[in-house]
Coordinates of C-alpha atoms in Angstrom, one line a residue:
M1 CA -79.0 20.2 7.1
P2 CA -78.4 17.0 5.9
P3 CA -80.0 14.0 8.1
H4 CA -76.7 12.1 8.3
I5 CA -74.7 15.4 10.0
P6 CA -74.2 14.7 13.9
L7 CA -75.7 17.9 15.9
Q8 CA -75.1 18.5 19.3
G9 CA -77.5 21.3 21.7
P10 CA -78.8 22.3 24.8
E11 CA -81.8 20.2 24.5
S12 CA -79.9 16.5 23.3
D13 CA -78.3 15.6 26.9
D14 CA -74.7 14.7 25.4
V15 CA -76.8 12.2 23.5
L16 CA -76.1 12.3 19.6
V17 CA -79.0 13.1 17.7
L18 CA -79.5 13.5 13.8
Q19 CA -81.9 16.3 12.5
R20 CA -84.1 15.8 9.8
S21 CA -84.4 17.4 6.5
E22 CA -86.7 19.3 5.1
S23 CA -88.0 16.7 2.2
S24 CA -88.2 14.1 5.2
E25 CA -91.1 15.9 7.1
S26 CA -94.5 14.1 6.7
A27 CA -96.9 16.2 5.3
L28 CA -99.9 14.9 7.2
P29 CA -102.8 15.8 6.1
A30 CA -105.4 17.7 8.1
E31 CA -108.4 16.4 10.0
P32 CA -111.4 16.2 7.9
E33 CA -113.7 19.3 8.0
S34 CA -116.3 18.0 6.0
P35 CA -118.6 14.8 5.4
K36 CA -116.9 14.8 1.8
Q37 CA -113.4 14.3 3.5
A38 CA -114.6 12.3 5.7
A39 CA -115.9 9.9 2.8
S40 CA -112.8 10.5 0.6
L41 CA -110.6 9.4 3.9
S42 CA -112.8 6.2 4.7
R43 CA -112.5 5.1 0.7
Q44 CA -108.3 5.2 1.3
R45 CA -109.0 3.4 4.1
Q46 CA -111.0 0.6 2.3
N47 CA -108.3 0.8 -0.3
G48 CA -105.5 0.3 2.3
Q49 CA -104.0 4.2 1.9
Y50 CA -102.6 5.0 5.3
T51 CA -100.8 8.2 6.1
V52 CA -97.3 8.1 8.2
E53 CA -99.0 9.7 11.3
E54 CA -101.5 6.7 11.2
I55 CA -99.0 3.6 10.8
A56 CA -97.0 6.0 13.7
R57 CA -99.9 4.6 15.9
H58 CA -99.6 1.1 15.1
N59 CA -96.6 0.4 17.2
K60 CA -97.4 -1.6 20.0
K61 CA -96.5 -6.0 20.4
D62 CA -100.5 -7.0 19.8
D63 CA -100.8 -3.8 17.0
A64 CA -97.2 -3.4 14.8
W65 CA -97.5 -2.2 11.9
L66 CA -93.4 -1.5 9.5
I67 CA -93.7 -0.1 6.3
Y68 CA -91.1 -1.2 3.8
N69 CA -90.9 -0.2 0.2
N70 CA -93.8 2.6 0.7
Q71 CA -95.8 -0.6 0.8
V72 CA -97.7 -0.9 4.6
L73 CA -96.8 -4.5 6.8
D74 CA -98.9 -5.7 9.3
V75 CA -97.1 -7.7 11.6
S76 CA -99.0 -7.9 15.0
K77 CA -99.4 -11.7 14.3
W78 CA -96.3 -12.5 13.3
V79 CA -94.1 -11.0 16.2
A80 CA -94.7 -14.0 18.5
H81 CA -93.1 -16.2 15.6
H82 CA -90.4 -13.9 14.1
P83 CA -87.1 -16.3 14.0
G84 CA -85.6 -13.2 14.8
G85 CA -87.1 -12.6 17.9
E86 CA -89.8 -9.9 19.0
Q87 CA -87.4 -7.3 19.9
T88 CA -86.1 -6.5 16.2
I89 CA -89.7 -6.3 15.1
L90 CA -91.1 -3.9 18.0
R91 CA -88.4 -1.3 18.0
F92 CA -89.4 -0.7 14.5
A93 CA -93.0 -0.9 15.0
G94 CA -94.8 2.1 13.2
M95 CA -91.7 3.2 11.2
D96 CA -90.2 2.5 7.9
A97 CA -88.2 -0.6 8.5
T98 CA -87.2 -1.0 4.6
D99 CA -83.5 -0.8 5.2
E100 CA -83.7 -3.1 8.3
L101 CA -85.4 -5.9 6.7
R102 CA -83.6 -5.4 3.9
A103 CA -80.0 -6.0 6.1
F104 CA -81.3 -9.0 8.3
H105 CA -83.3 -11.2 5.5
D106 CA -82.8 -13.3 2.7
D107 CA -83.8 -12.3 -0.7
W108 CA -86.9 -15.1 -0.4
V109 CA -88.0 -13.6 2.5
L110 CA -88.3 -10.4 1.3
D111 CA -89.8 -11.7 -2.3
K112 CA -91.9 -14.6 -0.7
K113 CA -93.3 -14.0 2.7
L114 CA -93.4 -10.1 3.1
P115 CA -96.1 -9.6 0.5
H116 CA -98.5 -12.1 2.6
L117 CA -98.3 -8.9 4.8
V118 CA -98.9 -6.4 3.0
I119 CA -102.3 -4.5 4.1
G120 CA -101.9 -1.2 1.7
T121 CA -99.6 1.4 0.8
V122 CA -98.3 4.5 2.3
V123 CA -99.9 8.0 0.9
D124 CA -97.5 10.5 1.8
A125 CA -94.4 8.2 2.2
P126 CA -91.4 11.1 2.6
A127 CA -88.7 10.9 -0.2
P128 CA -85.5 9.0 1.1
S129 CA -82.6 11.5 1.6
Q130 CA -79.5 11.6 -0.9
L131 CA -77.7 9.2 1.5
V132 CA -79.6 6.6 1.7
Q133 CA -80.1 6.3 -2.3
D134 CA -76.4 6.6 -2.3
F135 CA -76.2 3.6 0.0
R136 CA -79.0 1.3 -1.2
E137 CA -77.5 2.0 -4.7
L138 CA -74.2 0.9 -3.8
G139 CA -75.5 -1.8 -2.7
E140 CA -77.0 -2.7 -5.7
H141 CA -74.3 -2.4 -7.2
F142 CA -72.1 -4.6 -5.3
D143 CA -74.8 -7.3 -5.2
K144 CA -74.3 -7.4 -9.3
L145 CA -71.0 -7.3 -9.2
G146 CA -71.6 -10.7 -6.7
Y147 CA -69.9 -9.1 -3.2
F148 CA -73.1 -11.0 -1.7
H149 CA -72.6 -14.2 -2.4
V150 CA -70.4 -15.9 -0.6
S151 CA -68.2 -19.3 -1.7
P152 CA -68.3 -22.4 0.4
W153 CA -64.9 -22.8 -0.1
F154 CA -64.2 -19.9 2.3
Y155 CA -65.6 -21.5 5.3
V156 CA -64.1 -24.8 3.9
Q157 CA -60.7 -23.2 4.5
K158 CA -61.7 -21.3 7.6
V159 CA -62.6 -24.6 9.8
M160 CA -59.7 -26.3 8.5
F161 CA -57.6 -23.2 9.6
V162 CA -59.5 -23.2 13.2
M163 CA -59.4 -27.2 13.7
S164 CA -55.6 -27.0 12.7
L165 CA -55.5 -24.9 16.0
F166 CA -57.8 -27.3 18.1
A167 CA -55.7 -30.1 17.2
C168 CA -52.2 -28.4 18.3
V169 CA -54.1 -28.4 21.7
L170 CA -54.7 -31.5 21.8
W171 CA -51.2 -32.4 21.1
L172 CA -50.0 -29.8 23.7
V173 CA -52.4 -31.1 26.3
L174 CA -52.3 -35.0 25.8
K175 CA -49.0 -35.4 24.4
E176 CA -46.4 -33.0 26.1
E177 CA -45.5 -33.2 29.7
S178 CA -44.2 -30.0 30.5
V179 CA -45.8 -27.1 32.4
A180 CA -45.0 -24.9 29.8
A181 CA -46.4 -26.5 26.7
H182 CA -50.1 -27.1 28.9
M183 CA -49.8 -22.9 29.3
L184 CA -48.8 -22.8 25.3
G185 CA -52.3 -25.2 25.1
A186 CA -53.9 -22.8 27.1
V187 CA -52.9 -19.5 24.5
V188 CA -53.7 -21.5 21.4
L189 CA -57.6 -22.5 23.1
G190 CA -57.9 -19.1 23.5
I191 CA -57.1 -18.1 19.7
F192 CA -59.3 -21.0 18.9
W193 CA -62.0 -19.5 20.4
Q194 CA -61.6 -16.1 19.4
Q195 CA -61.5 -17.1 16.0
F196 CA -63.6 -19.8 15.5
A197 CA -66.8 -16.9 17.2
F198 CA -66.4 -15.0 13.5
V199 CA -68.0 -18.0 12.0
G200 CA -70.4 -18.3 14.6
H201 CA -70.7 -14.6 14.1
D202 CA -71.3 -14.8 9.9
C203 CA -74.0 -17.5 11.1
G204 CA -76.0 -15.3 13.4
H205 CA -75.7 -12.4 11.0
M206 CA -76.5 -14.3 7.8
S207 CA -73.1 -13.4 6.3
A208 CA -72.5 -17.0 5.4
R209 CA -75.6 -17.6 3.3
T210 CA -76.5 -14.0 1.7
H211 CA -78.5 -15.6 -0.7
A212 CA -80.9 -18.9 -0.9
R213 CA -78.5 -19.9 -3.9
D214 CA -75.3 -19.9 -1.5
H215 CA -75.8 -23.4 -0.6
I216 CA -73.9 -23.6 3.2
D217 CA -75.5 -25.6 5.7
V218 CA -75.6 -22.6 8.6
K219 CA -77.3 -24.2 10.8
N220 CA -75.3 -27.2 11.1
L221 CA -72.0 -24.8 10.6
G222 CA -73.6 -22.6 13.8
A223 CA -74.0 -25.6 15.9
L224 CA -70.6 -26.5 15.2
V225 CA -69.9 -23.2 16.7
T226 CA -71.6 -23.8 19.8
F227 CA -70.0 -26.8 20.4
F228 CA -66.5 -25.9 20.5
N229 CA -67.0 -22.6 21.7
G230 CA -69.9 -23.1 24.1
I231 CA -71.6 -19.7 23.3
S232 CA -74.8 -20.2 22.1
V233 CA -75.0 -19.3 17.9
A234 CA -79.0 -18.5 18.5
W235 CA -78.0 -16.4 21.5
W236 CA -75.5 -14.2 19.7
K237 CA -78.2 -13.9 17.3
A238 CA -81.1 -12.8 19.1
T239 CA -78.9 -10.1 21.0
H240 CA -76.1 -8.8 17.9
N241 CA -78.9 -8.2 15.1
V242 CA -80.6 -5.8 18.0
H243 CA -77.1 -4.4 18.3
H244 CA -77.1 -4.0 14.5
A245 CA -80.5 -2.8 14.3
V246 CA -80.1 0.0 17.2
P247 CA -76.5 0.4 17.5
N248 CA -75.5 2.1 20.7
T249 CA -78.8 3.5 21.4
V250 CA -79.1 4.1 25.0
D251 CA -81.8 2.1 26.3
C252 CA -82.5 -0.6 23.6
D253 CA -78.8 -2.0 22.6
P254 CA -78.0 -5.2 24.6
D255 CA -74.3 -4.9 23.7
I256 CA -74.1 -1.2 25.4
A257 CA -76.1 -2.6 28.9
H258 CA -73.5 -3.5 31.0
L259 CA -74.5 -2.3 34.4
P260 CA -72.7 -2.6 37.3
V261 CA -69.8 -2.8 35.9
F262 CA -69.8 0.1 32.9
A263 CA -71.9 3.0 32.3
L264 CA -71.4 4.8 29.1
H265 CA -73.3 7.6 29.3
K266 CA -74.9 9.9 32.1
K267 CA -78.5 8.4 31.7
M268 CA -76.9 5.2 32.9
F269 CA -76.4 6.6 36.4
D270 CA -80.2 7.5 36.4
S271 CA -80.6 3.3 36.9
L272 CA -82.4 3.2 33.0
F273 CA -84.4 0.9 32.0
N274 CA -83.7 -1.2 29.0
K275 CA -85.9 -2.1 26.4
Y276 CA -83.9 -5.1 25.6
H277 CA -83.9 -6.9 28.9
G278 CA -87.2 -5.6 30.1
R279 CA -86.2 -4.8 33.2
V280 CA -84.1 -1.5 34.8
M281 CA -80.6 -1.8 35.4
E282 CA -79.5 -0.6 38.7
F283 CA -77.4 1.9 39.0
D284 CA -76.3 0.0 42.1
W285 CA -74.1 0.6 45.0
A286 CA -71.1 -1.9 43.4
A287 CA -71.5 0.4 40.3
R288 CA -71.5 3.5 42.0
N289 CA -68.3 3.1 44.5
I290 CA -66.2 -0.3 42.5
F291 CA -66.9 -0.5 39.1
V292 CA -68.1 2.8 37.0
P293 CA -65.7 5.0 38.9
F294 CA -62.6 2.7 38.1
Q295 CA -64.1 1.7 35.0
H296 CA -60.6 2.6 32.6
F297 CA -58.9 0.0 35.4
W298 CA -61.2 -2.5 35.5
Y299 CA -62.0 -2.6 31.3
Y300 CA -59.0 -5.2 30.9
P301 CA -59.3 -7.2 33.8
I302 CA -63.2 -7.7 33.0
M303 CA -62.6 -8.5 29.2
A304 CA -60.5 -11.2 30.7
F305 CA -63.2 -13.0 32.4
A306 CA -66.3 -11.6 30.2
R307 CA -66.2 -15.3 28.3
W308 CA -68.0 -16.5 31.8
N309 CA -71.1 -14.6 31.2
L310 CA -71.8 -15.3 28.0
Y311 CA -71.2 -18.9 29.0
I312 CA -74.5 -17.8 31.5
Q313 CA -76.2 -15.6 29.3
S314 CA -76.1 -18.4 26.6
V315 CA -77.4 -20.7 29.3
L316 CA -80.5 -18.6 30.4
F317 CA -81.5 -18.1 26.8
L318 CA -81.6 -21.6 25.8
S319 CA -83.4 -22.6 29.3
H320 CA -86.4 -19.5 29.3
S321 CA -88.8 -19.3 26.5
N322 CA -91.0 -16.4 27.6
D323 CA -89.6 -13.2 25.8
G324 CA -90.5 -14.1 21.9
H325 CA -87.5 -15.2 20.3
K326 CA -88.7 -18.0 18.3
G327 CA -84.8 -18.1 17.5
R328 CA -83.9 -21.2 19.8
N329 CA -83.4 -24.8 18.7
M330 CA -82.6 -28.7 20.0
L331 CA -79.3 -28.4 18.2
D332 CA -77.9 -25.7 19.3
L333 CA -78.7 -26.6 23.1
M334 CA -77.1 -30.2 22.5
A335 CA -74.1 -28.7 20.7
L336 CA -74.1 -26.7 24.5
L337 CA -74.2 -29.4 26.9
G338 CA -71.3 -31.2 24.5
F339 CA -69.4 -28.1 25.4
F340 CA -69.7 -28.6 29.3
C341 CA -68.8 -31.9 28.3
W342 CA -65.9 -31.6 26.3
M343 CA -63.9 -28.6 27.5
P344 CA -64.1 -29.9 31.3
T345 CA -62.5 -33.9 30.3
L346 CA -59.7 -31.8 28.2
A347 CA -58.9 -29.7 31.4
L348 CA -59.0 -32.7 33.7
Q349 CA -56.2 -34.4 31.7
L350 CA -53.8 -32.3 33.2
P351 CA -51.8 -33.7 35.9
S352 CA -52.7 -31.3 38.8
W353 CA -55.4 -28.7 40.2
V354 CA -53.4 -26.3 39.6
E355 CA -52.7 -26.6 36.2
V356 CA -55.9 -27.0 35.6
V357 CA -56.9 -24.0 37.2
A358 CA -54.6 -22.2 34.9
F359 CA -55.3 -23.7 31.8
V360 CA -59.4 -22.6 32.3
L361 CA -58.0 -18.8 33.4
L362 CA -55.4 -18.7 30.6
S363 CA -57.6 -19.6 28.1
H364 CA -60.6 -17.9 28.9
A365 CA -58.2 -14.6 29.4
V366 CA -56.5 -14.6 25.7
A367 CA -59.6 -15.5 24.7
G368 CA -61.1 -12.4 25.8
L369 CA -59.6 -10.7 23.0
L370 CA -62.8 -11.5 21.4
N371 CA -65.0 -9.2 24.2
V372 CA -62.1 -6.2 23.6
Q373 CA -62.8 -6.4 19.7
I374 CA -66.7 -6.1 20.1
T375 CA -66.4 -3.4 23.0
L376 CA -63.7 -1.5 21.5
S377 CA -65.4 -0.6 18.0
H378 CA -68.4 0.8 19.7
F379 CA -67.9 1.8 23.3
S380 CA -66.1 4.9 22.5
Q381 CA -67.9 6.2 19.4
P382 CA -71.5 8.9 20.3
I383 CA -74.9 7.1 22.4
F384 CA -78.0 7.5 20.8
D385 CA -81.4 8.2 22.5
S386 CA -84.4 7.2 21.3
P387 CA -86.9 9.9 22.0
D388 CA -90.4 10.5 20.5
K389 CA -90.2 14.0 20.1
E390 CA -90.2 15.9 16.7
G391 CA -87.4 17.2 15.0
V392 CA -85.2 14.3 16.1
A393 CA -84.6 11.3 14.2
K394 CA -85.1 8.4 16.5
Y395 CA -81.8 5.7 17.0
G396 CA -79.6 8.2 15.7
G397 CA -81.2 8.2 12.4
D398 CA -81.6 6.0 9.0
F399 CA -80.2 2.5 9.2
F400 CA -76.5 3.5 7.3
S401 CA -75.7 6.9 9.0
R402 CA -76.9 5.2 12.9
N403 CA -74.6 2.1 12.0
V404 CA -71.7 4.3 10.6
I405 CA -71.5 6.5 13.4
S406 CA -72.0 4.3 15.6
S407 CA -69.0 1.8 14.6
L408 CA -64.9 2.7 14.9
D409 CA -62.3 1.3 12.3
V410 CA -59.9 -0.3 14.2
A411 CA -56.7 -0.3 12.2
F412 CA -54.4 -3.0 12.2
P413 CA -50.9 -3.4 10.2
P414 CA -51.0 -6.3 7.6
Y415 CA -49.8 -9.3 9.9
L416 CA -52.1 -9.0 12.1
D417 CA -55.0 -8.6 9.2
W418 CA -55.9 -12.6 10.4
V419 CA -57.0 -11.4 14.1

């Protein structure tokens, strides 16, 4: 059965898994039965030749190997220095991460940095499925057409558009005196945050500079987004890259770990240990009695306040450095502090505390549209397990399958394309 076909069976525990095709089963060699065979294997080790089974044993933080294009990479000493954090590497330690590495890195990183980590080759690498081969060929075709090269002018236009929204906010708050104008300013501010967040999204995803020759200052552009949005782009990158590496994986994806307010799979009823957060997500009294039984009613009210949680997560991320993530930088921290200076200052220009509170709550509720967009495209899709058992593809299968299956294509009419 093709590896991209979802299966449902009594052993799947209602978690969607993907079955491997016969071509992807590792042809593992038997244990050496003679000194001659043992000597042959020893020579292979000296020449840097390893089997898939051997590589799979190197799956810990202090002993982490990856496979890239049938080459074996020893990333054990690099894990703690990885700008994208430990989690994106550790989730694939001992596994083939060819397509994940391609998706999350500039060409120059793959061409210049990875060769220094190579320690050998895979002697029994399974052939990629036809689906994976097709996706890889499609990516190469798009690259030749220039689809992955970004025009700086696109981001100039985008920033000009969102800054015109912010200018409208300043006019409505500082120059107008009516309550209606001030509340309209709150609505426009919420739309400004929602729109500018996608620039930060592109910076965190490398989409703003897919190739080194795409001359866009991603670091400063990301800091600009942090300054105006109050959500750390560094934090976004840390969580969102893991999300796309293992999307909708029940115990790994931070974007579906929302207890006690939301539970997306029955395994979460058992206080599941979350590998990203490194702790048990408790299914506590509040989850059992207040939130989860009525989460379909709570959804939109929580989305209206979800932005406050993003502030908290950003502050926690930038104030702690014990999670192995090297993506923090002083520029992002100063930009976040700048947000917490200008935003209260602007709100306090309103003539009464009632208007101040209403302005803050309304602007954040409108910006909750962003949270709806993020969750809508994944919450309703299958949740994957991350089992370690034969015949079950980890994280829902290959990189392309897991991302397609876990994402919902939300159709908009043309006049809402800008959203």
